[in-house]
PDB file of C-alpha atoms and ligand atoms in Angstrom:
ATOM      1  CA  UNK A   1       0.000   0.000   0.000  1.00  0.00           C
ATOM      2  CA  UNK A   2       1.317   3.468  -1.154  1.00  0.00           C
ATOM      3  CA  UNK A   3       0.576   5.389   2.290  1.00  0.00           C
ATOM      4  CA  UNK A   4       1.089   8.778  -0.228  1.00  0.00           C
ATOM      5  CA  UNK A   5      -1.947   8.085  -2.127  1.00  0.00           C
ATOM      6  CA  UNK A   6      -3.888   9.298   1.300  1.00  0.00           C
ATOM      7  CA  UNK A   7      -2.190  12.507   0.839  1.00  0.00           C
ATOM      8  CA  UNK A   8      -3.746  13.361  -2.057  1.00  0.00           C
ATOM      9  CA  UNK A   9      -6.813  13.453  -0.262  1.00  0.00           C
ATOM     10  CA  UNK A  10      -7.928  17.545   0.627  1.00  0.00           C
ATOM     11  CA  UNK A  11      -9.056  18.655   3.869  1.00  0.00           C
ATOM     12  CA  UNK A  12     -10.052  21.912   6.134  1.00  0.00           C
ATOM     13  CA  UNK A  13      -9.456  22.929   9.376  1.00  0.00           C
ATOM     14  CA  UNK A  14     -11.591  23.088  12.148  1.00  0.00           C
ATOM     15  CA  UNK A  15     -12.125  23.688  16.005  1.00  0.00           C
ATOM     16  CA  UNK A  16     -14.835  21.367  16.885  1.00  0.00           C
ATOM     17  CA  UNK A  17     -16.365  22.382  20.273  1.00  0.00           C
ATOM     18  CA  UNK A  18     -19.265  21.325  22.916  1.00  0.00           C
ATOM     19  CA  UNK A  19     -20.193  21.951  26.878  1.00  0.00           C
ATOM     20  CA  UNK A  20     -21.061  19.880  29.430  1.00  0.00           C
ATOM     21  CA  UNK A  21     -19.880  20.761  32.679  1.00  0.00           C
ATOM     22  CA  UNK A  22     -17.054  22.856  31.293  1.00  0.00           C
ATOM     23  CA  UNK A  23     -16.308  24.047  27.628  1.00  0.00           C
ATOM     24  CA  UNK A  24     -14.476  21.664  25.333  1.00  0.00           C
ATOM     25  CA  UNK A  25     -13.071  21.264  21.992  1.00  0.00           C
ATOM     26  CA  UNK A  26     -10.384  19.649  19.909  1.00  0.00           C
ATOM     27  CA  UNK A  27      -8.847  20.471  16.327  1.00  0.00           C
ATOM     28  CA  UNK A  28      -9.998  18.372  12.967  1.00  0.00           C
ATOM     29  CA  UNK A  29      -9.382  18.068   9.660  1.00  0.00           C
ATOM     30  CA  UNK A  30     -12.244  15.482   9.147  1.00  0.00           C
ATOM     31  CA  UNK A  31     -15.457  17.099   8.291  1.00  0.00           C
ATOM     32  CA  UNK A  32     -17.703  17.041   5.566  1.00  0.00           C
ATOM     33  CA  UNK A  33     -21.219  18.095   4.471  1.00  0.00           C
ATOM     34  CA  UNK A  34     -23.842  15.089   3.705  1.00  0.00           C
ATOM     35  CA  UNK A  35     -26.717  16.425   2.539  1.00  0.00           C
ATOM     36  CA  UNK A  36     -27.621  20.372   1.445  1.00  0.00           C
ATOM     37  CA  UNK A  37     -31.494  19.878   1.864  1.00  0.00           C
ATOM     38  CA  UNK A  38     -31.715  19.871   6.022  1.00  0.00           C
ATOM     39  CA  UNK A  39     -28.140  20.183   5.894  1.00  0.00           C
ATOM     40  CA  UNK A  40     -25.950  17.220   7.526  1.00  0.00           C
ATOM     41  CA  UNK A  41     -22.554  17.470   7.850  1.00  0.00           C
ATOM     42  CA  UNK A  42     -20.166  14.519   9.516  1.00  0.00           C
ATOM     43  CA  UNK A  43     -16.781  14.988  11.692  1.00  0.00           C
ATOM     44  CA  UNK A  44     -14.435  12.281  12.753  1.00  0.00           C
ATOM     45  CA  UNK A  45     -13.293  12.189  16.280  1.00  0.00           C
ATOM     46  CA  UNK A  46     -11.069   9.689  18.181  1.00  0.00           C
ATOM     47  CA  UNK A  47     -12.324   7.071  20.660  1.00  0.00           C
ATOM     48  CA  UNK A  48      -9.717   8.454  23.159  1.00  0.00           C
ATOM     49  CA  UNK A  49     -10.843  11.997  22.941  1.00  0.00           C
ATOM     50  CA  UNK A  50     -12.047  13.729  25.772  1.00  0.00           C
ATOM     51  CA  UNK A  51     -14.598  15.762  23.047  1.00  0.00           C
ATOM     52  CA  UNK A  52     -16.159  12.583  21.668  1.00  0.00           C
ATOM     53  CA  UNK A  53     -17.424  11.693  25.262  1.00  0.00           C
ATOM     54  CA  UNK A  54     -18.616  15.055  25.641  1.00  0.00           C
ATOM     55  CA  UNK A  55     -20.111  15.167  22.064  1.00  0.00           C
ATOM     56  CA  UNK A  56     -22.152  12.101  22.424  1.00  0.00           C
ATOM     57  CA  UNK A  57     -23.368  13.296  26.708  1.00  0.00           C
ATOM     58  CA  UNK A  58     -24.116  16.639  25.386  1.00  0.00           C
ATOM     59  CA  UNK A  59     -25.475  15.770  21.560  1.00  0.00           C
ATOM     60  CA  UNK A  60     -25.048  18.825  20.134  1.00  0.00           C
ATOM     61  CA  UNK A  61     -21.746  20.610  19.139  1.00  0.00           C
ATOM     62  CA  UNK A  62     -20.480  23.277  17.208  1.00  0.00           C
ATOM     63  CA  UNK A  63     -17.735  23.717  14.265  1.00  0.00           C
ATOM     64  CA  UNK A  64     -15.398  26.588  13.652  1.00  0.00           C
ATOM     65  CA  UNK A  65     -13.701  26.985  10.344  1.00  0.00           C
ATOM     66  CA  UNK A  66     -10.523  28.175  10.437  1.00  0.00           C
ATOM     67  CA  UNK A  67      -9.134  31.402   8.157  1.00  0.00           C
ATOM     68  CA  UNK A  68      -5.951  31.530   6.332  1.00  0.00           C
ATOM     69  CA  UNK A  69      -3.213  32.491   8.763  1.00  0.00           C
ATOM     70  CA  UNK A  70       0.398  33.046   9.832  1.00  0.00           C
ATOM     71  CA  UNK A  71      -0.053  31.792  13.499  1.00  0.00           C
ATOM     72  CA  UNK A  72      -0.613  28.663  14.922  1.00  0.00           C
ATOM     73  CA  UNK A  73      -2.043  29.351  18.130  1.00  0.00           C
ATOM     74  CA  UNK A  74      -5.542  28.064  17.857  1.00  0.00           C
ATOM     75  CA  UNK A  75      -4.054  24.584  15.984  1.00  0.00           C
ATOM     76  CA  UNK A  76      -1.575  24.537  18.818  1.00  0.00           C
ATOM     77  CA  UNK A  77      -4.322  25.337  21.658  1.00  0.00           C
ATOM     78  CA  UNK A  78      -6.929  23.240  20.726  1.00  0.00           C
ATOM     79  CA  UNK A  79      -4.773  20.159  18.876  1.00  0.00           C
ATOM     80  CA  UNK A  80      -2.252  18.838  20.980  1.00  0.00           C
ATOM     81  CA  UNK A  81      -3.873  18.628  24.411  1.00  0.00           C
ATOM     82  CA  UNK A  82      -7.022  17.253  26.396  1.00  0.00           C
ATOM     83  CA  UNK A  83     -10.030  19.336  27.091  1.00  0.00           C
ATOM     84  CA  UNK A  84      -9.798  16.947  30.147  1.00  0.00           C
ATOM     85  CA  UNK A  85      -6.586  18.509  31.835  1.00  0.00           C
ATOM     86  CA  UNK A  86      -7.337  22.029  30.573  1.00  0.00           C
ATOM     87  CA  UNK A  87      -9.367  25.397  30.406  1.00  0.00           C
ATOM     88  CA  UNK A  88      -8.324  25.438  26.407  1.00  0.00           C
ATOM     89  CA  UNK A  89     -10.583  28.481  26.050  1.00  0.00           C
ATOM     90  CA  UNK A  90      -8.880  30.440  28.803  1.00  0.00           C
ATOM     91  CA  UNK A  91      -7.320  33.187  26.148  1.00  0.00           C
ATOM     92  CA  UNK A  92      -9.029  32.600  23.033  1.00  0.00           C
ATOM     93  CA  UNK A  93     -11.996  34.839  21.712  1.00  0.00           C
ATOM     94  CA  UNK A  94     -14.808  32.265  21.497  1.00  0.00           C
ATOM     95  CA  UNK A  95     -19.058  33.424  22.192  1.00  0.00           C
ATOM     96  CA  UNK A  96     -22.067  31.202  22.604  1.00  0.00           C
ATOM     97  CA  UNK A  97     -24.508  30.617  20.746  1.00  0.00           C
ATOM     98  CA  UNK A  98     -27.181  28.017  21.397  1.00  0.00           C
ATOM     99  CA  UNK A  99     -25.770  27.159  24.432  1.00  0.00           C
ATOM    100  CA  UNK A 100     -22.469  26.352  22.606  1.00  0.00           C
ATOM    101  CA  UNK A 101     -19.052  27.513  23.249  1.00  0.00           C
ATOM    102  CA  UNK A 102     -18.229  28.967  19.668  1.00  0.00           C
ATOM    103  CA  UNK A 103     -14.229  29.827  18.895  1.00  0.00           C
ATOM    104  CA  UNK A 104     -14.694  32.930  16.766  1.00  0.00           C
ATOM    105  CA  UNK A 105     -10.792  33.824  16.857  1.00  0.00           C
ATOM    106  CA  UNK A 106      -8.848  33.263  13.616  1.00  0.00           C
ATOM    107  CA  UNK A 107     -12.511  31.837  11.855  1.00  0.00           C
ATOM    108  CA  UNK A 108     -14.252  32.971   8.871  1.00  0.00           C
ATOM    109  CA  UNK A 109     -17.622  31.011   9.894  1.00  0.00           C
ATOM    110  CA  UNK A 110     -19.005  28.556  11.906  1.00  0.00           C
ATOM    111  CA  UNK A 111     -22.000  26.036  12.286  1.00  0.00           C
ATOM    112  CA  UNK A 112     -23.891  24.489  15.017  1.00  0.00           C
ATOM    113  CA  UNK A 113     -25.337  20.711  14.913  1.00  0.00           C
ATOM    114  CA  UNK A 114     -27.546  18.767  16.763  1.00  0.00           C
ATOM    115  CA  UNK A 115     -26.158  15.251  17.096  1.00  0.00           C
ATOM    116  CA  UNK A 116     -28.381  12.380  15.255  1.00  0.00           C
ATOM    117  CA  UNK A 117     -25.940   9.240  14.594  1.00  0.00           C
ATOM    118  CA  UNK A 118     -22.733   8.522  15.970  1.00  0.00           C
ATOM    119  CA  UNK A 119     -21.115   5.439  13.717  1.00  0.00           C
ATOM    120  CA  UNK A 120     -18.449   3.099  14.899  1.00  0.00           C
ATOM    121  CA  UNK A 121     -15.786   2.972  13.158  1.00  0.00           C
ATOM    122  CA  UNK A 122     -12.846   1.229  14.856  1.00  0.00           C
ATOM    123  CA  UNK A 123     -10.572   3.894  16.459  1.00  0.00           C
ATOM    124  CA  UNK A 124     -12.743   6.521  15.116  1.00  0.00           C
ATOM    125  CA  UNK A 125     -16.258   7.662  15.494  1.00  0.00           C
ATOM    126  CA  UNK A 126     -17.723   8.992  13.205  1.00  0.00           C
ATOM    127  CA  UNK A 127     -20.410  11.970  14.350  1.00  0.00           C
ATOM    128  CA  UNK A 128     -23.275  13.133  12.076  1.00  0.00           C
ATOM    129  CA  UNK A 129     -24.877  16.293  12.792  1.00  0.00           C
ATOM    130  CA  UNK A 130     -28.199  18.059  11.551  1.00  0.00           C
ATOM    131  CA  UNK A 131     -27.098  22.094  10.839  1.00  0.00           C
ATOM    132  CA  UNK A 132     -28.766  24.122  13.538  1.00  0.00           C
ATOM    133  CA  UNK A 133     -27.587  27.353  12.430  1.00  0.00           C
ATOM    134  CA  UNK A 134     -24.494  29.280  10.553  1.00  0.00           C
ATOM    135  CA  UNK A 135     -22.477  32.682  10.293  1.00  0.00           C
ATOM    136  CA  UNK A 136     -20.208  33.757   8.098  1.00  0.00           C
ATOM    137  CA  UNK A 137     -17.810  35.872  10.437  1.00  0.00           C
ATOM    138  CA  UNK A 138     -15.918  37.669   7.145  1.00  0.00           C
ATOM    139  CA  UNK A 139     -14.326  37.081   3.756  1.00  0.00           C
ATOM    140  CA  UNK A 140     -11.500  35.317   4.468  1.00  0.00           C
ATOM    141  CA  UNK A 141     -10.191  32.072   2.964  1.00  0.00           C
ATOM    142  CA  UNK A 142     -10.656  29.243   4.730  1.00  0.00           C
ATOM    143  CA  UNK A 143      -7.267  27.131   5.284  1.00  0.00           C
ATOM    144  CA  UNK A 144      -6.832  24.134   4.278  1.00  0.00           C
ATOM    145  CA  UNK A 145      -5.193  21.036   5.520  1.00  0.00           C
ATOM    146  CA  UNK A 146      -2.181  21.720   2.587  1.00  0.00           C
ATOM    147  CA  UNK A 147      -1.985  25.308   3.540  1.00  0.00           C
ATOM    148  CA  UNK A 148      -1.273  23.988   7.053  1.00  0.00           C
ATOM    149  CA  UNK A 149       1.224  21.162   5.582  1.00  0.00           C
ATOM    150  CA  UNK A 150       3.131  23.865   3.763  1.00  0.00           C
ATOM    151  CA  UNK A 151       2.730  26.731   5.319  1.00  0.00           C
ATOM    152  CA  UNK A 152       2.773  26.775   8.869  1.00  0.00           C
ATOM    153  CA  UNK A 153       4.619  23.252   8.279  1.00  0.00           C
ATOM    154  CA  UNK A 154       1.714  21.046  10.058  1.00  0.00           C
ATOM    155  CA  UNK A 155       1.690  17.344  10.611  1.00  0.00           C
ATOM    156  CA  UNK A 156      -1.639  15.820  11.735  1.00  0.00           C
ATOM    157  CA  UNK A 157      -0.666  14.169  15.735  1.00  0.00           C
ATOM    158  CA  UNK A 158      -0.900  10.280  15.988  1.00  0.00           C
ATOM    159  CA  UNK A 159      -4.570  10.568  17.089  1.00  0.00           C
ATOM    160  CA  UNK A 160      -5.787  12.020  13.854  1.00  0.00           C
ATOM    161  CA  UNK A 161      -7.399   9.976  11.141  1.00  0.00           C
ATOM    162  CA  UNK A 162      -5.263  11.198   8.712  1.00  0.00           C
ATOM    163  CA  UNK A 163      -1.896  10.478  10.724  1.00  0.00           C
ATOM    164  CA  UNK A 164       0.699   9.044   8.418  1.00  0.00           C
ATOM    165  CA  UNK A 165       3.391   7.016  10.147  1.00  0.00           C
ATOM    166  CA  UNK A 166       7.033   8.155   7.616  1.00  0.00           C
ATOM    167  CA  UNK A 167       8.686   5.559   9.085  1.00  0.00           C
ATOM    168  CA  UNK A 168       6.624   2.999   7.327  1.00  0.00           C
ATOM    169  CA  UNK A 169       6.931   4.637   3.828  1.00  0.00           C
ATOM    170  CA  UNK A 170      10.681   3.780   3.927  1.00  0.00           C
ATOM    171  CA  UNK A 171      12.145   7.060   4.078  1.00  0.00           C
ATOM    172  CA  UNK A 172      15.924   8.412   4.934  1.00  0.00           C
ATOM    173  CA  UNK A 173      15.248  10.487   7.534  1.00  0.00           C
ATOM    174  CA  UNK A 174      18.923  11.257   9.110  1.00  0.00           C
ATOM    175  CA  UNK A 175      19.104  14.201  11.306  1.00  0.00           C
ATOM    176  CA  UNK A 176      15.653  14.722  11.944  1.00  0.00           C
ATOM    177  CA  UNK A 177      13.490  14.523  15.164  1.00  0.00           C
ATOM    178  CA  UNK A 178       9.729  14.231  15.909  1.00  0.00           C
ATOM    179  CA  UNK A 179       8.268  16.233  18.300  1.00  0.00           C
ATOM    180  CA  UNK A 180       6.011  12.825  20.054  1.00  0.00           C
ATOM    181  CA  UNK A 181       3.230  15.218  21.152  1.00  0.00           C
ATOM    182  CA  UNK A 182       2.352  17.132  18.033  1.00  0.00           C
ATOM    183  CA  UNK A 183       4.389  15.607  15.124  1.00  0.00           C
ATOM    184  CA  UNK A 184       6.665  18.836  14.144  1.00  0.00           C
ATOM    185  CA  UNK A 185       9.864  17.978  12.320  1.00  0.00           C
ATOM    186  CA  UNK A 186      12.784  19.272  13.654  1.00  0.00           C
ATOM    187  CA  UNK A 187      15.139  18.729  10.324  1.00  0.00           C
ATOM    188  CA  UNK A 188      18.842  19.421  10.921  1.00  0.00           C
ATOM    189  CA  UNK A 189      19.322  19.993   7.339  1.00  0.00           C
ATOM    190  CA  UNK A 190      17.126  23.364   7.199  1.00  0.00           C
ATOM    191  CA  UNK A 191      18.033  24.710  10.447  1.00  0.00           C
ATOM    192  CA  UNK A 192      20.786  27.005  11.359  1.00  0.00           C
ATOM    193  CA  UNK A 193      21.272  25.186  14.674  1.00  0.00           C
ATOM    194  CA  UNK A 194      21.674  21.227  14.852  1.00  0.00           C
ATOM    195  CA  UNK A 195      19.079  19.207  17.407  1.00  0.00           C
ATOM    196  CA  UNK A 196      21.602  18.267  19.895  1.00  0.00           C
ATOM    197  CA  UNK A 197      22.854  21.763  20.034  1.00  0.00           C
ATOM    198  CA  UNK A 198      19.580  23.329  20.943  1.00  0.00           C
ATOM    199  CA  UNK A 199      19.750  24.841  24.515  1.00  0.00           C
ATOM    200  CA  UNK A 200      18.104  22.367  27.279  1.00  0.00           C
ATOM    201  CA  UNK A 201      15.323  24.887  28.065  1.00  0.00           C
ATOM    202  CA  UNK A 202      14.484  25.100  24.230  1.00  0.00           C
ATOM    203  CA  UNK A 203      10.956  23.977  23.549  1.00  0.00           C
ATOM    204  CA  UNK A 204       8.541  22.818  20.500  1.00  0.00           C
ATOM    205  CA  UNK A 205       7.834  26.093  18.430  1.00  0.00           C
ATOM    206  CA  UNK A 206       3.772  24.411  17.864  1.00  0.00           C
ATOM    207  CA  UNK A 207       2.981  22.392  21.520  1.00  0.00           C
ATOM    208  CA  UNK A 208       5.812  23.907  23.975  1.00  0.00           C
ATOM    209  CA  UNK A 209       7.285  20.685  25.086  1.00  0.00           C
ATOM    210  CA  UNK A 210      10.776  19.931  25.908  1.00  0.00           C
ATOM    211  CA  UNK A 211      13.320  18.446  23.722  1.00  0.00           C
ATOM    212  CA  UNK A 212      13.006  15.394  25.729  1.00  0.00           C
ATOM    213  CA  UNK A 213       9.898  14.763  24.048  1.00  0.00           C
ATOM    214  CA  UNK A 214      11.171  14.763  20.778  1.00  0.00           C
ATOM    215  CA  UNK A 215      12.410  11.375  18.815  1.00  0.00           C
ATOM    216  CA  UNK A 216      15.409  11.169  16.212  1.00  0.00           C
ATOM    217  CA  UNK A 217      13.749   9.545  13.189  1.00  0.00           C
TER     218      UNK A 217
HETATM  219 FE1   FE B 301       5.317  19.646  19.557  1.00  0.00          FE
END
């Protein structure tokens, strides 16, 4: 199996968020709309996240879609980490609507769904959602999942349906490490300063965590 003929398949970005006792949310790339009469969309959340217990106690949850731009920190708030440990909303500019917690910062639009199916699907559920309501927040592009990749230099964390493990694919990778919480590359080759060089207080530029986090690969 050619693992590079999933890459060829095109995503969004998204904040997908819910309350129950507390707000919650995680990031996605997974979404997409089912039907345009009644609208439906679907998202795709792992078992493991804290969200998709919250999703399926609360059934209702709402979807920000991210604009094109230079920063990470909404990717790097709401993808790396569990709703579970943390206040993830503490500094971001989010409102409610329908009860929801909505992220407005960084988003051109958003949506809010009432939960009607949840499928298994192995690691993954898979959530379908009847459109409640929508806003367009401005004109902005939307990013996508390859303006993430090549822009802000984005890899989708282990959790994510769309991880892609590189070492199965074969690949030389000397002199580069893997951040293990959020997946950024660390590539000798394209940095001014070599890995093992790096000061010991030095820390991921997306999640924050120490270099002892991070594997050669
Ligand atoms: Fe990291």
């Amino acid at each position: 199996m050619d693992l590079n003929v999933f890459r060829d398949i095109s995503y969004g970005m998204y904040v997908v968020t819910t309350k129950t006792n507390k707000n919650v949310g995680c990031f996605i790339n997974t979404l997409m709309q089912i039907t345009s009469e009644n609208p439906t969309i679907s998202i795709c959340l792992n078992k493991d996240n804290y969200t998709n217990e919250c999703i399926k106690e609360k059934k209702r949850f709402a979807v920000s879609i991210l604009e094109e731009c230079e920063n990470d920190k909404i990717i790097s708030t709401f993808g790396y980490s569990s709703s579970r440990d943390l206040d993830k909303f503490k500094d971001i500019k989010y409102e409610y609507v329908y009860d929801m917690p909505v992220v407005v910062q960084d988003m051109n639009s958003y949506l809010i769904c009432d939960l009607v199916n949840v499928i298994d699907c192995g690691s993954h559920d898979l959530f379908i959602g009847k459109v409640v309501t929508t806003k367009k927040l401005n004109d902005k592009q939307a990013m996508t999942y390859k303006y993430y990749h090549e822009v802000l230099k984005g890899t989708a964390p282990k959790k994510a349906p769309t991880y892609i493990d590189d070492s199965k694919e074969g690949k030389s990778n000397a002199n580069k490490y893997r951040c293990k919480i959020c997946g950024y590359i660390y590539d000798d080759a394209k940095e001014k300063v070599k890995f093992e060089d790096l000061p010991d207080d030095w820390t991921c530029p997306r999640c924050k965590v120490g270099k002892d986090l991070f594997e050669k690969i």
